[in-house]
CSV table of N, CA and C in Angstrom, one decimal:
chain,number,residue,atom,x,y,z
A,1,MET,N,0.8,-1.5,-0.4
A,1,MET,CA,-0.2,0.0,-0.4
A,1,MET,C,0.9,1.1,-0.4
A,2,GLN,N,2.3,1.2,0.5
A,2,GLN,CA,2.7,2.3,0.9
A,2,GLN,C,3.5,2.6,-0.7
A,3,TRP,N,3.9,1.6,-1.3
A,3,TRP,CA,4.4,1.9,-2.9
A,3,TRP,C,3.3,2.6,-3.4
A,4,LEU,N,1.9,1.9,-3.8
A,4,LEU,CA,0.8,3.0,-4.1
A,4,LEU,C,1.2,3.7,-4.2
A,5,LYS,N,1.2,4.0,-2.4
A,5,LYS,CA,1.0,6.0,-2.1
A,5,LYS,C,2.1,7.2,-3.0
A,6,LYS,N,3.5,5.4,-3.0
A,6,LYS,CA,4.1,6.6,-3.1
A,6,LYS,C,4.2,6.8,-4.9
A,7,VAL,N,4.1,5.9,-5.4
A,7,VAL,CA,3.9,5.6,-6.8
A,7,VAL,C,2.4,7.5,-7.8
A,8,ASP,N,1.4,7.2,-6.4
A,8,ASP,CA,0.2,8.0,-6.8
A,8,ASP,C,0.6,9.3,-6.7
A,9,HIS,N,1.5,9.3,-5.4
A,9,HIS,CA,2.1,10.9,-5.3
A,9,HIS,C,3.4,11.7,-6.3
A,10,SER,N,4.3,10.6,-7.0
A,10,SER,CA,5.1,10.7,-7.8
A,10,SER,C,4.6,11.3,-9.2
A,11,LEU,N,3.4,10.4,-9.9
A,11,LEU,CA,2.9,10.6,-11.0
A,11,LEU,C,1.9,11.9,-10.7
A,12,PHE,N,1.8,12.4,-9.5
A,12,PHE,CA,0.8,13.5,-9.5
A,12,PHE,C,1.4,14.8,-9.1
A,13,VAL,N,2.8,14.3,-9.2
A,13,VAL,CA,3.7,15.4,-9.4
A,13,VAL,C,4.0,16.0,-10.5
A,14,TRP,N,4.6,14.8,-11.1
A,14,TRP,CA,4.9,14.9,-12.6
A,14,TRP,C,3.7,15.6,-13.7
A,15,CYS,N,2.7,14.9,-13.1
A,15,CYS,CA,1.2,15.7,-13.8
A,15,CYS,C,1.1,17.1,-13.9
A,16,ASN,N,1.5,17.5,-12.5
A,16,ASN,CA,0.7,18.5,-12.0
A,16,ASN,C,1.8,20.3,-11.9
A,17,GLN,N,3.2,19.6,-11.8
A,17,GLN,CA,4.3,20.3,-11.5
A,17,GLN,C,5.2,20.5,-13.0
A,18,ARG,N,5.8,19.2,-13.1
A,18,ARG,CA,6.7,19.3,-14.4
A,18,ARG,C,6.6,19.0,-15.9
A,19,ILE,N,4.8,18.9,-16.2
A,19,ILE,CA,4.7,19.4,-17.8
A,19,ILE,C,3.9,20.3,-17.6
A,20,SER,N,3.9,20.9,-16.7
A,20,SER,CA,2.5,22.2,-16.9
A,20,SER,C,3.5,23.4,-18.1
A,21,ASN,N,2.5,24.2,-18.4
A,21,ASN,CA,3.5,24.8,-19.9
A,21,ASN,C,1.0,25.7,-20.3
A,22,SER,N,1.5,26.9,-20.8
A,22,SER,CA,0.5,27.7,-21.1
A,22,SER,C,-0.4,27.3,-22.0
A,23,VAL,N,0.2,26.0,-22.8
A,23,VAL,CA,-0.5,25.6,-24.1
A,23,VAL,C,-1.2,24.3,-23.4
A,24,LEU,N,-0.7,23.2,-22.7
A,24,LEU,CA,-1.6,22.6,-22.0
A,24,LEU,C,-2.6,23.0,-20.7
A,25,ASP,N,-2.2,24.0,-20.0
A,25,ASP,CA,-3.2,24.9,-19.3
A,25,ASP,C,-4.4,25.2,-20.1
A,26,ARG,N,-4.6,25.6,-21.1
A,26,ARG,CA,-5.0,26.3,-22.1
A,26,ARG,C,-6.3,25.3,-22.3
A,27,LEU,N,-5.5,23.8,-23.0
A,27,LEU,CA,-6.3,23.0,-23.5
A,27,LEU,C,-6.6,21.7,-22.6
A,28,PHE,N,-6.4,21.6,-21.0
A,28,PHE,CA,-7.0,21.2,-20.1
A,28,PHE,C,-8.1,21.8,-19.6
A,29,GLY,N,-7.7,23.2,-19.3
A,29,GLY,CA,-8.8,23.9,-18.4
A,29,GLY,C,-10.2,24.1,-19.6
A,30,ILE,N,-10.1,23.6,-20.9
A,30,ILE,CA,-11.5,22.9,-21.5
A,30,ILE,C,-11.8,21.5,-21.3
A,31,ILE,N,-10.8,20.8,-21.3
A,31,ILE,CA,-11.2,19.9,-21.1
A,31,ILE,C,-11.4,19.0,-20.1
A,32,THR,N,-11.2,20.0,-19.0
A,32,THR,CA,-11.3,19.8,-17.3
A,32,THR,C,-13.3,19.3,-17.2
A,33,HIS,N,-13.6,20.6,-17.9
A,33,HIS,CA,-14.8,21.1,-18.0
A,33,HIS,C,-15.8,19.9,-19.0
A,34,MET,N,-15.3,19.1,-19.7
A,34,MET,CA,-15.9,18.4,-20.5
A,34,MET,C,-16.6,16.9,-19.1
A,35,GLY,N,-15.7,16.3,-18.2
A,35,GLY,CA,-16.4,15.7,-16.9
A,35,GLY,C,-17.5,16.3,-16.4
A,36,GLY,N,-17.7,17.5,-16.5
A,36,GLY,CA,-18.6,18.4,-15.2
A,36,GLY,C,-20.2,17.8,-15.8
A,37,ALA,N,-20.9,18.1,-14.7
A,37,ALA,CA,-22.1,17.9,-14.3
A,37,ALA,C,-23.1,18.6,-16.1
A,38,THR,N,-22.7,19.8,-15.8
A,38,THR,CA,-23.1,20.4,-16.7
A,38,THR,C,-23.6,20.1,-18.5
A,39,PHE,N,-22.0,19.8,-19.0
A,39,PHE,CA,-21.7,19.3,-20.2
A,39,PHE,C,-22.6,17.7,-20.0
A,40,THR,N,-21.5,16.9,-19.1
A,40,THR,CA,-22.4,15.7,-19.5
A,40,THR,C,-23.8,15.2,-19.7
A,41,ILE,N,-24.2,16.0,-18.6
A,41,ILE,CA,-26.1,16.1,-18.4
A,41,ILE,C,-26.9,16.1,-20.0
A,42,VAL,N,-26.5,17.7,-20.1
A,42,VAL,CA,-26.6,18.0,-21.5
A,42,VAL,C,-26.1,17.2,-22.6
A,43,CYS,N,-25.0,17.0,-22.9
A,43,CYS,CA,-24.8,16.1,-24.2
A,43,CYS,C,-25.8,14.8,-23.7
A,44,ALA,N,-25.6,14.2,-22.4
A,44,ALA,CA,-26.8,12.6,-22.7
A,44,ALA,C,-28.3,13.1,-22.7
A,45,VAL,N,-28.9,14.5,-22.0
A,45,VAL,CA,-29.9,14.7,-22.6
A,45,VAL,C,-30.3,15.1,-24.4
A,46,LEU,N,-29.2,15.5,-24.6
A,46,LEU,CA,-29.5,15.7,-26.5
A,46,LEU,C,-29.5,15.0,-27.2
A,47,ALA,N,-28.7,13.8,-26.8
A,47,ALA,CA,-28.5,12.8,-28.2
A,47,ALA,C,-29.9,12.1,-27.3
A,48,ALA,N,-30.0,12.0,-26.2
A,48,ALA,CA,-31.6,11.1,-26.1
A,48,ALA,C,-33.2,11.9,-26.6
A,49,TRP,N,-32.6,13.3,-26.8
A,49,TRP,CA,-34.2,14.1,-26.7
A,49,TRP,C,-34.0,14.0,-28.5
A,50,LEU,N,-32.6,14.5,-29.4
A,50,LEU,CA,-33.1,15.1,-30.3
A,50,LEU,C,-31.9,14.3,-31.6
A,51,ALA,N,-31.2,13.5,-30.9
A,51,ALA,CA,-30.4,12.3,-31.8
A,51,ALA,C,-31.1,11.9,-33.0
A,52,PRO,N,-30.8,11.3,-33.8
A,52,PRO,CA,-31.2,10.1,-34.8
A,52,PRO,C,-32.1,9.2,-34.2
A,53,ASP,N,-33.2,9.0,-34.7
A,53,ASP,CA,-33.4,7.7,-33.9
A,53,ASP,C,-32.7,5.9,-33.7
A,54,HIS,N,-31.8,5.9,-34.1
A,54,HIS,CA,-30.8,4.8,-34.0
A,54,HIS,C,-30.1,5.1,-32.7
A,55,TRP,N,-29.6,6.9,-32.5
A,55,TRP,CA,-29.0,7.4,-31.5
A,55,TRP,C,-29.5,7.5,-30.3
A,56,ARG,N,-30.5,7.7,-30.3
A,56,ARG,CA,-31.6,7.8,-29.3
A,56,ARG,C,-31.2,7.2,-27.7
A,57,PRO,N,-31.7,5.6,-28.2
A,57,PRO,CA,-31.5,5.1,-27.0
A,57,PRO,C,-29.9,4.9,-26.1
A,58,VAL,N,-29.1,5.2,-27.1
A,58,VAL,CA,-27.6,5.2,-26.0
A,58,VAL,C,-27.9,6.5,-25.8
A,59,GLY,N,-28.0,7.8,-26.1
A,59,GLY,CA,-28.5,8.7,-25.4
A,59,GLY,C,-29.1,8.3,-23.8
A,60,VAL,N,-30.4,7.6,-24.0
A,60,VAL,CA,-31.1,7.4,-22.8
A,60,VAL,C,-29.7,6.4,-21.5
A,61,GLN,N,-29.1,5.2,-22.5
A,61,GLN,CA,-28.3,4.8,-22.1
A,61,GLN,C,-27.1,5.6,-21.2
A,62,SER,N,-26.5,6.9,-21.6
A,62,SER,CA,-25.8,7.6,-21.0
A,62,SER,C,-26.3,8.1,-19.9
A,63,LEU,N,-27.4,8.5,-20.1
A,63,LEU,CA,-28.0,9.3,-18.6
A,63,LEU,C,-28.3,8.8,-17.6
A,64,ALA,N,-28.8,7.1,-18.2
A,64,ALA,CA,-28.9,6.4,-16.6
A,64,ALA,C,-27.5,5.9,-16.0
A,65,ALA,N,-26.6,5.9,-17.2
A,65,ALA,CA,-25.3,5.6,-16.8
A,65,ALA,C,-25.0,6.6,-16.0
A,66,LEU,N,-24.7,8.1,-15.8
A,66,LEU,CA,-24.6,9.4,-15.8
A,66,LEU,C,-25.1,9.1,-13.9
A,67,THR,N,-26.4,8.8,-14.4
A,67,THR,CA,-27.0,9.1,-12.7
A,67,THR,C,-26.8,8.2,-12.1
A,68,ILE,N,-26.6,7.0,-12.1
A,68,ILE,CA,-26.4,5.5,-11.5
A,68,ILE,C,-25.2,5.8,-10.6
A,69,SER,N,-23.8,5.7,-11.8
A,69,SER,CA,-22.8,6.0,-11.0
A,69,SER,C,-22.5,7.1,-10.2
A,70,HIS,N,-23.1,8.3,-10.1
A,70,HIS,CA,-22.5,9.2,-9.9
A,70,HIS,C,-23.1,9.1,-8.7
A,71,PHE,N,-24.3,8.8,-8.5
A,71,PHE,CA,-24.5,7.8,-6.9
A,71,PHE,C,-23.2,6.9,-6.2
A,72,ILE,N,-23.4,6.1,-6.8
A,72,ILE,CA,-21.9,5.6,-6.6
A,72,ILE,C,-20.8,5.7,-6.1
A,73,ALA,N,-20.4,6.9,-6.8
A,73,ALA,CA,-19.2,7.6,-6.3
A,73,ALA,C,-19.2,8.5,-5.8
A,74,VAL,N,-20.3,9.6,-5.1
A,74,VAL,CA,-20.8,9.9,-4.0
A,74,VAL,C,-21.0,9.4,-2.6
A,75,ILE,N,-21.4,8.5,-3.0
A,75,ILE,CA,-21.1,7.5,-1.5
A,75,ILE,C,-20.2,6.8,-1.0
A,76,ILE,N,-19.4,6.6,-2.5
A,76,ILE,CA,-17.8,6.1,-1.9
A,76,ILE,C,-17.1,7.7,-1.1
A,77,LYS,N,-17.1,8.9,-2.5
A,77,LYS,CA,-16.4,10.1,-1.6
A,77,LYS,C,-16.5,9.7,0.1
A,78,ARG,N,-18.0,9.8,0.2
A,78,ARG,CA,-18.5,10.3,1.6
A,78,ARG,C,-17.7,9.0,2.8
A,79,LYS,N,-17.5,7.9,2.1
A,79,LYS,CA,-17.1,6.7,3.0
A,79,LYS,C,-15.7,6.8,2.8
A,80,MET,N,-14.4,6.8,2.1
A,80,MET,CA,-12.9,7.1,2.1
A,80,MET,C,-12.6,8.2,2.5
A,81,ARG,N,-13.4,9.7,2.0
A,81,ARG,CA,-13.2,10.8,2.8
A,81,ARG,C,-11.3,11.2,2.3
A,82,ARG,N,-11.6,10.9,1.0
A,82,ARG,CA,-9.7,11.3,0.8
A,82,ARG,C,-9.7,13.0,0.6
A,83,ILE,N,-8.9,13.3,1.3
A,83,ILE,CA,-8.4,14.8,0.9
A,83,ILE,C,-7.6,14.6,-0.2
A,84,ARG,N,-8.1,16.2,-0.8
A,84,ARG,CA,-7.7,16.2,-1.9
A,84,ARG,C,-6.3,16.5,-2.3
A,85,PRO,N,-5.2,16.5,-2.7
A,85,PRO,CA,-4.1,16.5,-3.0
A,85,PRO,C,-3.8,18.2,-2.9
A,86,PHE,N,-4.5,18.9,-3.6
A,86,PHE,CA,-3.9,20.2,-3.4
A,86,PHE,C,-4.1,21.0,-1.6
A,87,HIS,N,-4.8,19.6,-1.0
A,87,HIS,CA,-4.9,21.0,1.0
A,87,HIS,C,-3.7,19.7,1.3
A,88,ILE,N,-3.1,18.7,0.6
A,88,ILE,CA,-2.1,18.5,0.9
A,88,ILE,C,-1.4,18.8,1.2
A,89,MET,N,-0.3,18.6,-0.5
A,89,MET,CA,1.2,18.9,-1.2
A,89,MET,C,0.7,20.4,-1.2
A,90,LYS,N,1.7,21.4,-0.5
A,90,LYS,CA,2.1,23.0,-0.8
A,90,LYS,C,3.0,23.6,-1.7
A,91,HIS,N,2.8,22.5,-2.6
A,91,HIS,CA,3.1,23.5,-3.8
A,91,HIS,C,2.3,22.7,-5.1
A,92,ALA,N,1.2,22.6,-4.7
A,92,ALA,CA,0.8,21.7,-5.8
A,92,ALA,C,0.1,23.0,-6.6
A,93,ARG,N,-0.1,22.9,-7.2
A,93,ARG,CA,-0.9,23.9,-8.5
A,93,ARG,C,-2.5,23.6,-8.9
A,94,VAL,N,-3.5,24.2,-8.4
A,94,VAL,CA,-4.9,24.0,-8.8
A,94,VAL,C,-5.6,25.0,-9.5
A,95,GLY,N,-6.5,24.4,-10.0
A,95,GLY,CA,-7.3,25.3,-11.1
A,95,GLY,C,-8.1,26.1,-10.3
A,96,ARG,N,-9.0,27.0,-11.0
A,96,ARG,CA,-9.6,28.0,-10.6
A,96,ARG,C,-10.6,28.0,-9.7
A,97,PHE,N,-11.1,26.8,-9.4
A,97,PHE,CA,-12.2,26.5,-8.8
A,97,PHE,C,-11.8,24.7,-7.9
A,98,PRO,N,-11.3,25.4,-6.9
A,98,PRO,CA,-11.0,24.4,-5.6
A,98,PRO,C,-12.0,23.8,-5.1
A,99,LEU,N,-11.8,22.6,-5.0
A,99,LEU,CA,-13.2,21.8,-4.5
A,99,LEU,C,-12.5,21.4,-3.2
A,100,LYS,N,-14.4,22.0,-2.7
A,100,LYS,CA,-14.7,21.3,-1.0
A,100,LYS,C,-14.6,19.7,-0.5
A,101,ASP,N,-15.1,19.1,-1.3
A,101,ASP,CA,-15.8,17.6,-1.0
A,101,ASP,C,-14.3,16.9,-1.2
A,102,TYR,N,-14.6,15.8,-1.0
A,102,TYR,CA,-13.6,14.6,-1.0
A,102,TYR,C,-12.8,14.1,-2.4
A,103,SER,N,-11.9,13.4,-2.7
A,103,SER,CA,-10.7,13.2,-3.6
A,103,SER,C,-11.2,11.9,-4.2
A,104,PHE,N,-11.9,11.4,-3.6
A,104,PHE,CA,-12.0,9.4,-4.2
A,104,PHE,C,-13.4,9.3,-4.2
A,105,PRO,N,-13.7,8.5,-5.3
A,105,PRO,CA,-13.0,8.9,-6.5
A,105,PRO,C,-13.0,9.8,-7.7
A,106,SER,N,-12.8,10.0,-8.7
A,106,SER,CA,-13.2,11.4,-9.5
A,106,SER,C,-14.6,11.3,-9.8
A,107,GLY,N,-15.3,12.7,-9.6
A,107,GLY,CA,-16.2,12.6,-10.3
A,107,GLY,C,-16.4,13.1,-11.9
A,108,HIS,N,-15.5,13.8,-12.1
A,108,HIS,CA,-15.9,14.1,-13.3
A,108,HIS,C,-15.4,12.8,-14.4
A,109,THR,N,-13.9,12.2,-13.9
A,109,THR,CA,-13.6,11.0,-14.8
A,109,THR,C,-15.3,10.5,-14.7
A,110,THR,N,-15.2,9.4,-13.6
A,110,THR,CA,-16.6,9.2,-13.5
A,110,THR,C,-17.8,9.3,-14.4
A,111,ALA,N,-18.2,10.5,-14.6
A,111,ALA,CA,-19.2,11.0,-15.4
A,111,ALA,C,-18.7,11.1,-16.9
A,112,ALA,N,-17.5,11.3,-17.2
A,112,ALA,CA,-16.7,11.1,-19.0
A,112,ALA,C,-17.0,10.0,-19.0
A,113,PHE,N,-16.9,9.0,-18.7
A,113,PHE,CA,-16.6,7.4,-19.1
A,113,PHE,C,-17.9,6.8,-18.9
A,114,ALA,N,-19.1,7.1,-18.0
A,114,ALA,CA,-20.5,6.8,-17.7
A,114,ALA,C,-21.0,7.5,-19.2
A,115,LEU,N,-20.4,8.8,-19.4
A,115,LEU,CA,-21.4,9.5,-20.8
A,115,LEU,C,-20.9,8.5,-22.1
A,116,VAL,N,-19.7,8.2,-22.6
A,116,VAL,CA,-18.9,7.9,-23.4
A,116,VAL,C,-19.1,6.5,-23.7
A,117,ILE,N,-19.2,5.3,-22.7
A,117,ILE,CA,-19.1,3.7,-22.7
A,117,ILE,C,-20.3,3.3,-24.1
A,118,PRO,N,-21.2,4.0,-23.6
A,118,PRO,CA,-22.6,4.0,-23.9
A,118,PRO,C,-22.4,4.1,-26.0
A,119,PHE,N,-22.0,5.1,-26.3
A,119,PHE,CA,-21.5,5.4,-27.8
A,119,PHE,C,-20.7,4.9,-28.3
A,120,LEU,N,-20.0,4.2,-27.6
A,120,LEU,CA,-18.7,3.5,-28.7
A,120,LEU,C,-18.8,2.0,-28.9
A,121,PHE,N,-20.5,1.4,-28.6
A,121,PHE,CA,-21.1,0.2,-29.5
A,121,PHE,C,-20.9,0.5,-30.6
A,122,PRO,N,-22.4,1.2,-30.7
A,122,PRO,CA,-22.7,1.7,-32.4
A,122,PRO,C,-21.6,3.0,-33.1
A,123,ALA,N,-20.8,3.2,-32.6
A,123,ALA,CA,-20.1,3.9,-33.1
A,123,ALA,C,-19.0,3.7,-34.0
A,124,ALA,N,-18.2,4.5,-34.9
A,124,ALA,CA,-17.0,3.5,-35.8
A,124,ALA,C,-15.7,3.2,-35.1
A,125,PRO,N,-15.3,3.0,-35.0
A,125,PRO,CA,-13.5,2.2,-34.2
A,125,PRO,C,-13.4,3.5,-34.1
A,126,GLY,N,-12.7,4.3,-34.9
A,126,GLY,CA,-12.0,5.8,-35.0
A,126,GLY,C,-12.3,6.9,-33.8
A,127,ILE,N,-14.4,7.2,-34.5
A,127,ILE,CA,-14.7,7.9,-33.4
A,127,ILE,C,-14.8,6.7,-32.1
A,128,ALA,N,-15.2,5.7,-31.8
A,128,ALA,CA,-14.5,5.1,-31.0
A,128,ALA,C,-13.7,5.1,-29.2
A,129,MET,N,-12.5,5.1,-30.1
A,129,MET,CA,-10.8,5.0,-29.8
A,129,MET,C,-11.0,6.9,-29.7
A,130,PHE,N,-11.3,8.0,-30.1
A,130,PHE,CA,-11.6,9.2,-29.6
A,130,PHE,C,-12.5,9.3,-28.7
A,131,LEU,N,-13.5,9.2,-28.4
A,131,LEU,CA,-14.5,9.0,-27.3
A,131,LEU,C,-13.4,8.6,-25.6
A,132,LEU,N,-13.0,7.5,-26.5
A,132,LEU,CA,-11.9,7.1,-25.0
A,132,LEU,C,-11.1,7.5,-24.8
A,133,ALA,N,-10.3,8.4,-25.6
A,133,ALA,CA,-8.8,9.4,-25.7
A,133,ALA,C,-9.4,10.0,-24.7
A,134,LEU,N,-10.7,11.3,-25.0
A,134,LEU,CA,-11.4,11.6,-24.4
A,134,LEU,C,-11.9,11.9,-23.1
A,135,ALA,N,-12.1,10.6,-22.9
A,135,ALA,CA,-12.5,10.4,-21.4
A,135,ALA,C,-11.6,10.2,-20.8
A,136,GLY,N,-10.3,9.4,-20.9
A,136,GLY,CA,-8.5,9.3,-20.2
A,136,GLY,C,-8.7,10.8,-20.3
A,137,LEU,N,-8.4,12.0,-20.9
A,137,LEU,CA,-7.9,12.9,-21.1
A,137,LEU,C,-8.8,13.7,-20.2
A,138,VAL,N,-10.2,13.8,-19.8
A,138,VAL,CA,-10.5,14.8,-18.5
A,138,VAL,C,-10.1,13.8,-17.2
A,139,GLY,N,-9.7,12.6,-17.5
A,139,GLY,CA,-8.6,12.3,-16.1
A,139,GLY,C,-7.5,12.7,-15.7
A,140,PHE,N,-7.1,12.7,-16.8
A,140,PHE,CA,-5.7,13.2,-16.7
A,140,PHE,C,-5.5,15.0,-16.5
A,141,SER,N,-6.5,15.8,-17.2
A,141,SER,CA,-6.5,16.7,-16.8
A,141,SER,C,-6.8,17.0,-14.9
A,142,ARG,N,-7.9,16.5,-14.4
A,142,ARG,CA,-8.3,16.6,-12.9
A,142,ARG,C,-7.0,16.7,-12.2
A,143,VAL,N,-5.8,15.8,-12.6
A,143,VAL,CA,-4.4,15.7,-12.2
A,143,VAL,C,-3.8,17.0,-12.6
A,144,TYR,N,-4.0,17.1,-13.5
A,144,TYR,CA,-3.3,18.4,-14.2
A,144,TYR,C,-3.2,19.2,-13.3
A,145,TRP,N,-4.5,19.9,-13.1
A,145,TRP,CA,-5.0,20.8,-12.0
A,145,TRP,C,-4.8,20.9,-10.4
A,146,GLY,N,-4.5,19.7,-10.2
A,146,GLY,CA,-4.6,19.3,-8.6
A,146,GLY,C,-5.9,18.9,-7.9
A,147,TYR,N,-6.8,18.6,-8.6
A,147,TYR,CA,-7.4,18.6,-7.8
A,147,TYR,C,-8.4,16.8,-7.6
A,148,HIS,N,-6.8,16.2,-8.0
A,148,HIS,CA,-7.1,14.1,-7.7
A,148,HIS,C,-5.9,14.0,-8.5
A,149,TYR,N,-5.4,13.0,-7.3
A,149,TYR,CA,-4.5,12.1,-7.6
A,149,TYR,C,-4.9,10.9,-8.6
A,150,PRO,N,-4.1,10.2,-9.0
A,150,PRO,CA,-4.1,9.5,-10.2
A,150,PRO,C,-5.1,8.2,-10.3
A,151,THR,N,-4.7,7.7,-8.8
A,151,THR,CA,-5.5,6.6,-8.3
A,151,THR,C,-7.3,7.1,-8.3
A,152,ASP,N,-7.8,8.4,-7.8
A,152,ASP,CA,-8.7,8.7,-8.1
A,152,ASP,C,-9.7,8.7,-9.5
A,153,CYS,N,-8.4,9.2,-10.4
A,153,CYS,CA,-9.0,9.0,-11.3
A,153,CYS,C,-9.5,7.6,-12.0
A,154,ILE,N,-8.3,6.5,-11.9
A,154,ILE,CA,-8.7,5.4,-12.4
A,154,ILE,C,-9.7,4.6,-11.9
A,155,ALA,N,-9.9,5.2,-10.5
A,155,ALA,CA,-11.2,5.0,-9.9
A,155,ALA,C,-12.0,5.2,-10.6
A,156,GLY,N,-13.0,6.2,-10.6
A,156,GLY,CA,-13.2,7.2,-11.3
A,156,GLY,C,-14.1,6.6,-13.0
A,157,GLY,N,-13.2,6.5,-13.6
A,157,GLY,CA,-13.2,5.3,-15.1
A,157,GLY,C,-13.8,4.5,-14.6
A,158,VAL,N,-13.7,3.3,-13.7
A,158,VAL,CA,-14.0,2.0,-13.7
A,158,VAL,C,-15.1,2.4,-13.4
A,159,ILE,N,-15.6,3.2,-12.5
A,159,ILE,CA,-17.2,3.3,-12.0
A,159,ILE,C,-17.9,3.5,-13.0
A,160,GLY,N,-17.4,4.8,-14.1
A,160,GLY,CA,-18.1,4.7,-15.0
A,160,GLY,C,-18.0,4.1,-16.2
A,161,ALA,N,-16.9,4.1,-16.2
A,161,ALA,CA,-17.2,2.8,-17.3
A,161,ALA,C,-18.1,1.0,-17.1
A,162,GLY,N,-18.0,0.6,-16.3
A,162,GLY,CA,-18.5,-0.2,-15.5
A,162,GLY,C,-20.2,-0.1,-15.3
A,163,THR,N,-20.1,0.9,-14.5
A,163,THR,CA,-21.5,1.2,-14.8
A,163,THR,C,-22.0,1.5,-16.4
A,164,ALA,N,-21.4,1.8,-16.6
A,164,ALA,CA,-22.1,2.2,-18.3
A,164,ALA,C,-22.6,1.2,-19.2
A,165,LEU,N,-21.1,0.2,-18.7
A,165,LEU,CA,-21.2,-1.3,-19.3
A,165,LEU,C,-22.2,-2.1,-18.8
A,166,LEU,N,-23.3,-2.0,-17.5
A,166,LEU,CA,-23.8,-2.5,-16.8
A,166,LEU,C,-25.0,-2.0,-17.4
A,167,VAL,N,-25.2,-0.8,-17.4
A,167,VAL,CA,-26.5,-0.1,-17.7
A,167,VAL,C,-26.9,-1.3,-19.8
A,168,VAL,N,-25.9,-0.4,-20.5
A,168,VAL,CA,-25.7,-1.3,-22.1
A,168,VAL,C,-26.2,-2.7,-22.2
A,169,ALA,N,-25.5,-3.1,-20.7
A,169,ALA,CA,-25.6,-4.9,-21.2
A,169,ALA,C,-27.0,-5.4,-20.6
A,170,MET,N,-27.6,-4.5,-19.4
A,170,MET,CA,-29.4,-4.8,-19.0
A,170,MET,C,-30.1,-4.3,-20.3
A,171,THR,N,-30.1,-3.7,-20.7
A,171,THR,CA,-30.4,-2.6,-21.5
A,171,THR,C,-30.8,-3.8,-23.1
A,172,ASN,N,-29.5,-4.1,-23.7
A,172,ASN,CA,-29.6,-5.0,-24.3
A,172,ASN,C,-30.4,-6.3,-23.7
A,173,TYR,N,-30.1,-6.9,-22.9
A,173,TYR,CA,-30.7,-8.2,-22.3
A,173,TYR,C,-32.4,-8.0,-22.6
A,174,PHE,N,-32.8,-6.6,-21.8
A,174,PHE,CA,-34.2,-6.6,-21.5
A,174,PHE,C,-35.1,-6.1,-22.7
A,175,SER,N,-34.5,-5.9,-24.4
A,175,SER,CA,-34.9,-5.7,-25.3
A,175,SER,C,-34.7,-6.8,-25.9
A,176,ALA,N,-33.8,-7.4,-25.7
A,176,ALA,CA,-33.7,-9.0,-26.9
A,176,ALA,C,-35.3,-9.8,-27.1
């Protein structure tokens, strides 16, 4: 466990301090918000409501995965109570909106993966890879901005993806 904590802190320092520059600040300033509640909910609702007929069920699946994974992440946050890295590490860079809740798991990363996973199945392989990379970059941006440790984002990705895969599987099972 000590080894994991040391690796987690080392990766945090690398992402948060060593690679920082103005181009990445702008890029990750945009990408980090793609895991926020407003962006993810609006995307899922628009897909469920306005997308062509064959994409609407995917939007509904994303919305369901977002909702379920959000509750799972909140319960785990309240149980684990991990303090955010910018509160512990005095040299950590932090984005404009320092958060007050707990760090583990990353809610933005959870939401990003819960949103995109249902879209992977009907999408072309190139689009699927782009969506997965974008969700991964949301997680990376959370570490870059000092909001989370890498393990927070890995856990968020697993929760979001796992919830979405379960929603897709259940939807397909009951619609067959």
